Amino acid sequence: QNDVRFELPQAFYMRVSMGLAINEIDRETRAIEFYNLLSSFDFMSSTPTLFNAGTLRPQLSSCYLTTIPDDLGGIYSAMRDNALLSKYAGGLGNDWTPVRGLGSHIKGTNGKSQGVVPFLKVANDTAVAVNQGGKRKGAVCAYLETWHIDIEEFLDMRKNTGDDRRRTHDMNTANWIPDLFMKRVAEDGDWTLFSPEETPDLHDLVGLEFETAYAAYEEKAARGDIKNTRTLPANDLWRKMLGMLFETGHPWVTFKDPCNLRSPQQHVGVVHSSNLCTEITLNTSKDEIAVCNLGSVNLPQHITDGELDVEKLKQTITTAMRMLDNVIEYNYYSVPQARNSNLKHRPVGLGIMGFQDALYKMRLPYSTEEAVQFADTSMETVSYYTIEASSDLAVERGSYDSYQGSLWSQGILPIDSISILKKARGQYLQQDESQTLDWESLRDKIKSQGMRNSNTMAIAPTATISNICGVSQSIEPTYQNLFVKSNLSGEFTVINPYMVADLKALNLWDEVMINDLKYYDGSLQSIDRVPEDLKSLYTTAFEMDARWLIEAASRRQKWIDQGQSLNLYICLLYTSPSPR
């Protein structure tokens, strides 16, 4: 009545569980197994799965990745795909690199192209118009490679000043950066911009092959054989990229080469972009729209007496992977390219959430070597049992169609693929490669059993499902110990329950403390009567050195076959310019 619908938690979790079990042989038993996992908060499916399981149109997938072709019909067909995918609660990542740049020649009209930016404005307005069925805001992220001739204008798209017809205030943007650009920055070299119709193979090339082709195009440009080109110091462009990141939060920083060189599926395509939240790394082309189906393990639910409960974690992951694989069969696909891709490769993305809560339960401050080590070993354990669960599913259901030739089929696991990246990066890769589990036996198991899923892990932001479970988001540190957040459901006051419990235990939780927390925006650092160990434990995101977040992420990444959605919190209030 009056657009207010009530669904009690028990019915909610049972609807989702029954939807995910609908194609199982013993549906009732599996539905109960899935229900027990969801209702206990040990694992939570992603938001679209929760919205749409058990409905007439079960669009359960979180992310869709598309490549936009360089022709007018293809561009507007991609806009239509965006609208249909967004309508049923999918987040979008669009690869715009193939679209020719400003000033390029158009054969059909003998005119000049207006470049990528005007089309991105249309994509922005499409996302606003189609708001995921009224359940959450439509969301899309546009990716552009750093060598594209329109890159500088692309950097400005989120600014609040300038020509509003060339601004996208509602759409996310991201840089898709080849390693060669970062090498040029490190070496204080020049960088050349090209239009993709004149350098068509750069879009698909990665690593050392990209470097060779790029250098050859630079020579052509120097001879005047390529017209629509421009050269500038790499550091100038890098500074502008960072400047826009500070000013507008966009474009995000994502890296093309490691996403491809460590991809299990590099034998059948190229990763041209990530998704809306930068954790999905799947191949896209004009024939394939990549799809990923997500869910997250609630890490603090698997901490017992200050230790990681490995046996419970294994059970959770085994059931969770079955649920995620079931999504692929049961899912409603609004465009055929998405269906074809998903059924052929069957990628899923199991992640973790509540990492900060797990540290609280273990009494470990985030900014410590012990916390970094826990990030490493906990993700190693998750990775081991996730890969094993997918391999065991292959025994029951068969390997995915494009398994032969993949890194999996060659016995190359995520921890092994670091060596491929090393060959391309050389001295520029610093990566811890320590391991604690028996990976050799798992390699043997995969060689004999195969894999059910081309990709198995991705750490998503878990913005909504972590709220449902009452834990911190994803791998994030505590944003603030006291703050108000808002979404389409309203405004919510969030307070750190671990901090409150500790302050109560010390008889420090009183009106004065509450007022002090409000005054200091949830920070304990300036409240004298709080002990130092609690100040250290409850340090918030803007109060810690971002290098701890990067180190913890690096340790996790060696175990993951996709990526992590990682935020860095930099408080300009407390930093001064570093001398040059």
C-alpha positions as semicolon CSV with decimal commas, in nm:
position;residue;x (nm);y (nm);z (nm)
1;Q;0,000;0,000;0,000
2;N;0,127;0,348;-0,092
3;D;0,439;0,188;-0,245
4;V;0,549;0,050;0,094
5;R;0,620;-0,322;0,084
6;F;0,711;-0,528;0,388
7;E;0,915;-0,845;0,371
8;L;1,017;-0,992;0,704
9;P;1,376;-1,123;0,734
10;Q;1,282;-1,492;0,749
11;A;1,071;-1,468;0,431
12;F;1,340;-1,253;0,269
13;Y;1,621;-1,506;0,319
14;M;1,395;-1,798;0,230
15;R;1,286;-1,630;-0,095
16;V;1,650;-1,581;-0,197
17;S;1,745;-1,935;-0,092
18;M;1,455;-2,098;-0,275
19;G;1,535;-1,896;-0,587
20;L;1,900;-2,006;-0,582
21;A;1,802;-2,370;-0,524
22;I;1,533;-2,385;-0,791
23;N;1,741;-2,595;-1,034
24;E;1,893;-2,827;-0,772
25;I;1,797;-3,196;-0,772
26;D;1,716;-3,195;-0,399
27;R;1,574;-2,845;-0,391
28;E;1,434;-2,842;-0,037
29;T;1,758;-2,962;0,127
30;R;1,969;-2,712;-0,068
31;A;1,725;-2,426;0,002
32;I;1,756;-2,494;0,375
33;E;2,137;-2,510;0,345
34;F;2,140;-2,174;0,164
35;Y;1,892;-2,024;0,411
36;N;2,104;-2,126;0,709
37;L;2,409;-1,964;0,554
38;L;2,237;-1,635;0,468
39;S;2,029;-1,598;0,785
40;S;2,334;-1,663;1,005
41;F;2,518;-1,379;0,824
42;D;2,815;-1,612;0,763
43;F;2,783;-1,524;0,393
44;M;2,571;-1,273;0,205
45;S;2,480;-1,268;-0,163
46;S;2,517;-0,939;-0,349
47;T;2,242;-0,677;-0,357
48;P;2,090;-0,764;-0,700
49;T;2,065;-1,130;-0,592
50;L;1,883;-1,023;-0,274
51;F;1,654;-0,787;-0,470
52;N;1,557;-1,025;-0,747
53;A;1,593;-1,392;-0,646
54;G;1,254;-1,563;-0,643
55;T;1,092;-1,291;-0,856
56;L;0,953;-1,300;-1,209
57;R;1,274;-1,152;-1,352
58;P;1,564;-1,287;-1,144
59;Q;1,846;-1,056;-1,258
60;L;2,096;-1,160;-0,991
61;S;2,427;-1,043;-1,138
62;S;2,610;-0,744;-0,993
63;C;2,833;-0,626;-1,274
64;Y;2,833;-0,598;-1,649
65;L;3,137;-0,499;-1,855
66;T;3,105;-0,385;-2,216
67;T;3,330;-0,261;-2,496
68;I;3,190;0,027;-2,703
69;P;3,260;-0,006;-3,080
70;D;3,378;0,281;-3,299
71;D;3,065;0,337;-3,507
72;L;2,745;0,531;-3,447
73;G;2,513;0,229;-3,458
74;G;2,738;0,036;-3,219
75;I;2,763;0,328;-2,975
76;Y;2,385;0,369;-2,949
77;S;2,331;-0,006;-2,937
78;A;2,568;-0,007;-2,638
79;M;2,362;0,274;-2,479
80;R;2,052;0,057;-2,518
81;D;2,234;-0,236;-2,357
82;N;2,334;-0,005;-2,070
83;A;1,972;0,093;-2,015
84;L;1,842;-0,266;-2,017
85;L;2,117;-0,393;-1,786
86;S;2,072;-0,102;-1,547
87;K;1,693;-0,145;-1,542
88;Y;1,729;-0,475;-1,357
89;A;1,988;-0,353;-1,101
90;G;2,316;-0,421;-1,278
91;G;2,618;-0,194;-1,231
92;L;2,804;-0,110;-1,553
93;G;3,164;-0,073;-1,664
94;N;3,208;0,061;-2,020
95;D;3,532;0,044;-2,217
96;W;3,533;0,355;-2,441
97;T;3,891;0,330;-2,569
98;P;3,800;0,211;-2,926
99;V;3,596;0,527;-2,998
100;R;3,799;0,770;-3,211
101;G;3,915;1,097;-3,061
102;L;3,833;1,463;-3,118
103;G;3,936;1,585;-3,464
104;S;3,964;1,239;-3,621
105;H;3,851;1,194;-3,981
106;I;3,510;1,031;-4,044
107;K;3,502;0,856;-4,382
108;G;3,123;0,839;-4,410
109;T;3,071;1,216;-4,396
110;N;3,425;1,340;-4,467
111;G;3,388;1,537;-4,145
112;K;3,570;1,544;-3,812
113;S;3,477;1,350;-3,499
114;Q;3,359;1,522;-3,182
115;G;3,548;1,259;-2,981
116;V;3,444;1,043;-2,688
117;V;3,319;1,305;-2,443
118;P;2,980;1,399;-2,600
119;F;2,882;1,031;-2,606
120;L;2,984;0,995;-2,243
121;K;2,740;1,276;-2,161
122;V;2,461;1,067;-2,320
123;A;2,575;0,760;-2,122
124;N;2,567;0,969;-1,804
125;D;2,209;1,082;-1,867
126;T;2,101;0,726;-1,951
127;A;2,228;0,609;-1,611
128;V;2,028;0,884;-1,439
129;A;1,712;0,805;-1,637
130;V;1,721;0,429;-1,568
131;N;1,761;0,397;-1,194
132;Q;1,777;0,020;-1,136
133;G;1,406;-0,036;-1,099
134;G;1,368;0,235;-0,835
135;K;1,561;0,022;-0,583
136;R;1,894;0,201;-0,609
137;K;2,052;0,467;-0,827
138;G;2,166;0,372;-1,175
139;A;2,543;0,357;-1,190
140;V;2,801;0,334;-1,468
141;C;3,176;0,380;-1,495
142;A;3,354;0,480;-1,817
143;Y;3,711;0,358;-1,877
144;L;3,965;0,516;-2,112
145;E;4,325;0,413;-2,177
146;T;4,593;0,668;-2,097
147;W;4,720;0,694;-2,458
148;H;4,382;0,806;-2,599
149;I;4,394;1,151;-2,759
150;D;4,088;1,263;-2,553
151;I;4,242;1,166;-2,217
152;E;4,294;1,522;-2,092
153;E;3,935;1,621;-2,160
154;F;3,825;1,290;-2,006
155;L;4,005;1,386;-1,684
156;D;3,794;1,704;-1,656
157;M;3,454;1,538;-1,693
158;R;3,363;1,546;-1,323
159;K;3,462;1,909;-1,268
160;N;3,194;2,153;-1,158
161;T;3,327;2,426;-1,386
162;G;3,355;2,454;-1,764
163;D;3,115;2,366;-2,045
164;D;2,838;2,163;-1,883
165;R;2,768;1,985;-2,212
166;R;3,109;1,819;-2,173
167;R;3,066;1,722;-1,808
168;T;2,924;1,405;-1,651
169;H;2,827;1,488;-1,294
170;D;2,658;1,154;-1,221
171;M;2,884;0,903;-1,393
172;N;3,203;0,751;-1,260
173;T;3,520;0,761;-1,469
174;A;3,840;0,555;-1,452
175;N;4,185;0,559;-1,609
176;W;4,289;0,226;-1,768
177;I;4,666;0,265;-1,736
178;P;4,927;0,054;-1,920
179;D;5,248;-0,016;-1,726
180;L;5,453;0,166;-1,991
181;F;5,295;0,495;-1,885
182;M;5,403;0,442;-1,523
183;K;5,755;0,352;-1,643
184;R;5,768;0,680;-1,838
185;V;5,654;0,866;-1,525
186;A;5,924;0,697;-1,316
187;E;6,188;0,773;-1,580
188;D;6,066;1,132;-1,640
189;G;6,000;1,054;-2,006
190;D;5,753;1,179;-2,267
191;W;5,413;1,027;-2,344
192;T;5,237;1,030;-2,681
193;L;4,860;1,040;-2,728
194;F;4,692;0,870;-3,025
195;S;4,345;0,825;-3,170
196;P;4,247;0,456;-3,170
197;E;4,145;0,429;-3,537
198;E;4,508;0,512;-3,628
199;T;4,655;0,270;-3,370
200;P;4,394;-0,010;-3,366
201;D;4,607;-0,286;-3,210
202;L;4,704;-0,092;-2,893
203;H;4,360;-0,162;-2,747
204;D;4,421;-0,539;-2,743
205;L;4,794;-0,551;-2,668
206;V;4,937;-0,583;-2,316
207;G;5,276;-0,601;-2,145
208;L;5,592;-0,607;-2,357
209;E;5,395;-0,652;-2,683
210;F;5,212;-0,325;-2,607
211;E;5,544;-0,150;-2,539
212;T;5,690;-0,262;-2,873
213;A;5,385;-0,154;-3,074
214;Y;5,355;0,176;-2,885
215;A;5,720;0,266;-2,953
216;A;5,668;0,189;-3,324
217;Y;5,366;0,424;-3,335
218;E;5,571;0,694;-3,163
219;E;5,828;0,666;-3,442
220;K;5,550;0,693;-3,701
221;A;5,415;1,003;-3,526
222;A;5,762;1,158;-3,523
223;R;5,786;1,102;-3,902
224;G;5,444;1,258;-3,954
225;D;5,279;0,935;-4,071
226;I;5,014;0,968;-3,796
227;K;4,827;1,299;-3,792
228;N;4,602;1,308;-3,484
229;T;4,867;1,282;-3,215
230;R;5,022;1,488;-2,936
231;T;5,328;1,445;-2,711
232;L;5,363;1,576;-2,356
233;P;5,575;1,498;-2,049
234;A;5,437;1,185;-1,879
235;N;5,473;1,350;-1,540
236;D;5,253;1,643;-1,645
237;L;4,972;1,402;-1,736
238;W;5,025;1,198;-1,417
239;R;5,006;1,513;-1,204
240;K;4,685;1,615;-1,378
241;M;4,541;1,266;-1,316
242;L;4,625;1,291;-0,945
243;G;4,503;1,651;-0,929
244;M;4,163;1,554;-1,066
245;L;4,151;1,260;-0,825
246;F;4,197;1,500;-0,533
247;E;3,957;1,758;-0,674
248;T;3,671;1,537;-0,795
249;G;3,747;1,180;-0,680
250;H;3,774;1,080;-1,050
251;P;3,898;0,928;-1,271
252;W;3,994;0,628;-1,061
253;V;4,333;0,462;-1,105
254;T;4,323;0,111;-1,254
255;F;4,601;-0,085;-1,426
256;K;4,562;-0,267;-1,758
257;D;4,867;-0,495;-1,762
258;P;4,842;-0,682;-1,430
259;C;4,470;-0,735;-1,495
260;N;4,558;-0,909;-1,822
261;L;4,890;-1,076;-1,745
262;R;4,746;-1,248;-1,437
263;S;4,406;-1,324;-1,594
264;P;4,326;-1,698;-1,606
265;Q;4,135;-1,631;-1,931
266;Q;4,403;-1,454;-2,135
267;H;4,388;-1,738;-2,392
268;V;4,040;-1,630;-2,512
269;G;4,040;-1,251;-2,493
270;V;4,152;-0,926;-2,336
271;V;4,039;-0,741;-2,023
272;H;3,959;-0,391;-2,152
273;S;3,818;-0,237;-1,836
274;S;3,695;-0,319;-1,492
275;N;3,343;-0,273;-1,358
276;L;3,163;-0,003;-1,164
277;C;3,362;-0,082;-0,848
278;T;3,698;-0,179;-1,007
279;E;3,722;-0,536;-0,874
280;I;3,601;-0,737;-1,177
281;T;3,857;-0,816;-1,449
282;L;3,687;-1,010;-1,728
283;N;3,729;-1,017;-2,106
284;T;3,497;-0,806;-2,323
285;S;3,451;-0,763;-2,698
286;K;3,176;-0,662;-2,940
287;D;3,035;-1,016;-2,904
288;E;3,077;-1,060;-2,528
289;I;2,940;-0,857;-2,240
290;A;3,117;-0,985;-1,930
291;V;2,900;-1,064;-1,628
292;C;3,002;-1,124;-1,270
293;N;2,801;-1,273;-0,987
294;L;2,910;-1,168;-0,641
295;G;2,880;-1,259;-0,276
296;S;3,092;-1,203;0,033
297;V;3,207;-1,410;0,330
298;N;3,151;-1,233;0,662
299;L;3,501;-1,263;0,807
300;P;3,431;-1,178;1,177
301;Q;3,176;-1,462;1,186
302;H;3,471;-1,693;1,127
303;I;3,689;-1,563;1,412
304;T;3,671;-1,792;1,715
305;D;3,870;-1,713;2,031
306;G;4,083;-1,464;1,842
307;E;4,174;-1,710;1,563
308;L;4,046;-1,780;1,212
309;D;3,812;-2,082;1,223
310;V;3,942;-2,259;0,913
311;E;3,697;-2,551;0,919
312;K;3,393;-2,322;0,942
313;L;3,537;-2,101;0,666
314;K;3,574;-2,404;0,439
315;Q;3,210;-2,506;0,495
316;T;3,086;-2,151;0,429
317;I;3,286;-2,117;0,107
318;T;3,178;-2,459;-0,024
319;T;2,810;-2,368;0,007
320;A;2,866;-2,007;-0,110
321;M;3,039;-2,120;-0,431
322;R;2,747;-2,351;-0,507
323;M;2,506;-2,061;-0,461
324;L;2,714;-1,835;-0,689
325;D;2,740;-2,103;-0,958
326;N;2,362;-2,153;-0,942
327;V;2,313;-1,783;-1,019
328;I;2,457;-1,835;-1,369
329;E;2,190;-2,089;-1,471
330;Y;1,900;-1,917;-1,298
331;N;1,989;-1,559;-1,394
332;Y;1,769;-1,341;-1,617
333;Y;1,978;-1,194;-1,900
334;S;1,839;-0,878;-2,058
335;V;2,087;-0,888;-2,350
336;P;2,208;-1,199;-2,540
337;Q;2,582;-1,110;-2,535
338;A;2,572;-1,129;-2,154
339;R;2,406;-1,471;-2,155
340;N;2,653;-1,614;-2,406
341;S;2,953;-1,489;-2,211
342;N;2,829;-1,599;-1,869
343;L;2,734;-1,953;-1,973
344;K;3,061;-1,999;-2,161
345;H;3,301;-1,884;-1,888
346;R;3,090;-1,901;-1,569
347;P;3,286;-1,638;-1,368
348;V;3,191;-1,566;-1,008
349;G;3,340;-1,332;-0,750
350;L;3,359;-1,451;-0,390
351;G;3,486;-1,175;-0,162
352;I;3,518;-1,090;0,205
353;M;3,367;-0,821;0,425
354;G;3,407;-0,712;0,784
355;F;3,787;-0,726;0,774
356;Q;3,807;-0,439;1,022
357;D;3,562;-0,615;1,257
358;A;3,777;-0,929;1,242
359;L;4,076;-0,717;1,349
360;Y;3,871;-0,576;1,638
361;K;3,784;-0,928;1,753
362;M;4,154;-1,016;1,738
363;R;4,249;-0,687;1,912
364;L;4,478;-0,587;1,622
365;P;4,509;-0,224;1,507
366;Y;4,486;-0,192;1,128
367;S;4,822;-0,011;1,102
368;T;5,040;-0,300;1,219
369;E;5,250;-0,578;1,066
370;E;5,027;-0,833;1,241
371;A;4,719;-0,695;1,063
372;V;4,899;-0,709;0,727
373;Q;4,999;-1,069;0,800
374;F;4,638;-1,155;0,885
375;A;4,526;-0,996;0,555
376;D;4,770;-1,232;0,384
377;T;4,691;-1,559;0,561
378;S;4,313;-1,505;0,578
379;M;4,296;-1,438;0,203
380;E;4,523;-1,735;0,135
381;T;4,277;-1,957;0,320
382;V;3,977;-1,806;0,141
383;S;4,155;-1,849;-0,193
384;Y;4,250;-2,211;-0,128
385;Y;3,900;-2,327;-0,038
386;T;3,732;-2,113;-0,306
387;I;3,945;-2,263;-0,583
388;E;3,899;-2,611;-0,434
389;A;3,519;-2,566;-0,417
390;S;3,507;-2,464;-0,784
391;S;3,717;-2,767;-0,879
392;D;3,492;-2,999;-0,677
393;L;3,186;-2,850;-0,851
394;A;3,351;-2,938;-1,184
395;V;3,344;-3,305;-1,081
396;E;2,969;-3,283;-1,027
397;R;2,874;-3,043;-1,308
398;G;3,165;-3,035;-1,553
399;S;3,431;-2,771;-1,625
400;Y;3,338;-2,441;-1,789
401;D;3,346;-2,443;-2,171
402;S;3,663;-2,237;-2,224
403;Y;3,869;-2,417;-1,957
404;Q;4,124;-2,574;-2,194
405;G;4,415;-2,337;-2,246
406;S;4,338;-2,127;-1,938
407;L;4,600;-2,069;-1,669
408;W;4,402;-2,312;-1,451
409;S;4,444;-2,591;-1,709
410;Q;4,821;-2,524;-1,710
411;G;4,844;-2,557;-1,332
412;I;4,907;-2,182;-1,293
413;L;4,720;-2,050;-0,989
414;P;4,695;-1,681;-0,886
415;I;5,005;-1,711;-0,667
416;D;5,195;-1,851;-0,971
417;S;5,080;-1,583;-1,218
418;I;5,292;-1,323;-1,035
419;S;5,591;-1,462;-1,228
420;I;5,421;-1,366;-1,560
421;L;5,379;-1,009;-1,435
422;K;5,743;-1,007;-1,319
423;K;5,868;-1,079;-1,671
424;A;5,684;-0,775;-1,807
425;R;5,750;-0,535;-1,520
426;G;6,106;-0,634;-1,432
427;Q;6,252;-0,414;-1,158
428;Y;5,920;-0,235;-1,105
429;L;5,748;-0,524;-0,925
430;Q;5,789;-0,567;-0,551
431;Q;5,564;-0,846;-0,429
432;D;5,568;-1,070;-0,125
433;E;5,529;-1,431;-0,243
434;S;5,528;-1,621;0,088
435;Q;5,273;-1,902;0,131
436;T;5,164;-2,135;0,411
437;L;4,925;-2,394;0,259
438;D;4,975;-2,704;0,045
439;W;4,918;-2,551;-0,299
440;E;5,089;-2,831;-0,490
441;S;4,816;-3,082;-0,405
442;L;4,552;-2,830;-0,516
443;R;4,730;-2,786;-0,851
444;D;4,720;-3,163;-0,900
445;K;4,351;-3,169;-0,807
446;I;4,265;-2,902;-1,066
447;K;4,464;-3,080;-1,338
448;S;4,260;-3,396;-1,281
449;Q;3,920;-3,239;-1,200
450;G;3,916;-2,909;-1,391
451;M;3,740;-2,590;-1,279
452;R;3,371;-2,501;-1,283
453;N;3,436;-2,124;-1,298
454;S;3,681;-1,922;-1,506
455;N;3,719;-1,671;-1,224
456;T;3,640;-1,729;-0,859
457;M;3,730;-1,431;-0,640
458;A;3,680;-1,053;-0,630
459;I;3,660;-0,821;-0,330
460;A;3,364;-0,590;-0,383
461;P;3,280;-0,279;-0,174
462;T;2,981;-0,455;-0,004
463;A;2,817;-0,119;0,068
464;T;2,466;-0,257;0,123
465;I;2,522;-0,616;0,237
466;S;2,770;-0,514;0,507
467;N;2,494;-0,286;0,644
468;I;2,257;-0,583;0,648
469;C;2,512;-0,791;0,840
470;G;2,610;-0,502;1,067
471;V;2,982;-0,516;0,987
472;S;3,240;-0,285;0,832
473;Q;3,247;-0,267;0,455
474;S;3,470;-0,503;0,263
475;I;3,841;-0,460;0,351
476;E;3,792;-0,097;0,454
477;P;3,915;0,053;0,779
478;T;3,648;0,216;0,995
479;Y;3,543;0,533;0,813
480;Q;3,453;0,712;1,135
481;N;3,350;0,580;1,475
482;L;3,035;0,795;1,459
483;F;2,873;0,927;1,141
484;V;2,549;0,953;0,945
485;K;2,508;0,784;0,606
486;S;2,223;0,811;0,357
487;N;2,080;0,606;0,071
488;L;1,742;0,572;-0,102
489;S;1,596;0,426;0,221
490;G;1,683;0,732;0,430
491;E;1,951;0,845;0,676
492;F;2,119;0,617;0,928
493;T;2,338;0,695;1,228
494;V;2,634;0,455;1,240
495;I;2,838;0,404;1,556
496;N;3,124;0,163;1,623
497;P;2,981;-0,103;1,861
498;Y;3,323;-0,245;1,952
499;M;3,442;0,098;2,064
500;V;3,127;0,154;2,270
501;A;3,169;-0,185;2,441
502;D;3,533;-0,112;2,527
503;L;3,453;0,235;2,662
504;K;3,170;0,091;2,871
505;A;3,403;-0,174;3,012
506;L;3,632;0,107;3,133
507;N;3,336;0,312;3,267
508;L;3,416;0,586;3,014
509;W;3,085;0,576;2,825
510;D;2,891;0,879;2,953
511;E;2,732;1,200;2,830
512;V;3,068;1,378;2,820
513;M;3,220;1,103;2,602
514;I;2,922;1,111;2,365
515;N;2,950;1,489;2,330
516;D;3,327;1,465;2,279
517;L;3,278;1,207;2,004
518;K;3,027;1,431;1,830
519;Y;3,262;1,727;1,861
520;Y;3,562;1,535;1,721
521;D;3,359;1,363;1,444
522;G;3,390;1,022;1,604
523;S;3,766;1,040;1,661
524;L;3,919;0,924;1,990
525;Q;4,264;1,071;1,920
526;S;4,204;1,409;2,091
527;I;4,017;1,275;2,397
528;D;4,274;1,262;2,677
529;R;4,102;1,013;2,908
530;V;4,094;0,740;2,642
531;P;4,387;0,494;2,682
532;E;4,648;0,482;2,404
533;D;4,576;0,118;2,317
534;L;4,213;0,205;2,238
535;K;4,319;0,511;2,037
536;S;4,542;0,281;1,832
537;L;4,277;0,010;1,790
538;Y;4,004;0,258;1,688
539;T;4,211;0,474;1,451
540;T;3,984;0,572;1,161
541;A;4,047;0,575;0,787
542;F;4,163;0,935;0,760
543;E;4,389;0,902;1,065
544;M;4,608;0,619;0,937
545;D;4,884;0,609;0,679
546;A;4,740;0,484;0,349
547;R;5,052;0,272;0,296
548;W;4,914;0,017;0,543
549;L;4,605;-0,023;0,324
550;I;4,822;-0,067;0,014
551;E;5,046;-0,325;0,181
552;A;4,749;-0,527;0,309
553;A;4,591;-0,513;-0,038
554;S;4,915;-0,626;-0,201
555;R;4,929;-0,929;0,029
556;R;4,569;-1,021;-0,058
557;Q;4,610;-0,967;-0,430
558;K;4,859;-1,249;-0,476
559;W;4,578;-1,495;-0,393
560;I;4,299;-1,339;-0,605
561;D;4,222;-1,415;-0,971
562;Q;4,038;-1,084;-1,020
563;G;4,081;-0,762;-0,817
564;Q;3,994;-0,562;-0,508
565;S;3,791;-0,246;-0,478
566;L;4,033;-0,039;-0,272
567;N;3,984;0,312;-0,136
568;L;4,271;0,526;-0,010
569;Y;4,186;0,793;0,247
570;I;4,402;1,103;0,227
571;C;4,324;1,395;0,456
572;L;4,460;1,713;0,299
573;L;4,406;1,895;0,627
574;Y;4,703;1,722;0,789
575;T;4,945;1,693;0,495
576;S;5,193;1,943;0,363
577;P;5,342;1,948;0,012
578;S;5,647;1,726;-0,011
579;P;5,963;1,904;-0,133
580;R;6,093;1,831;-0,482
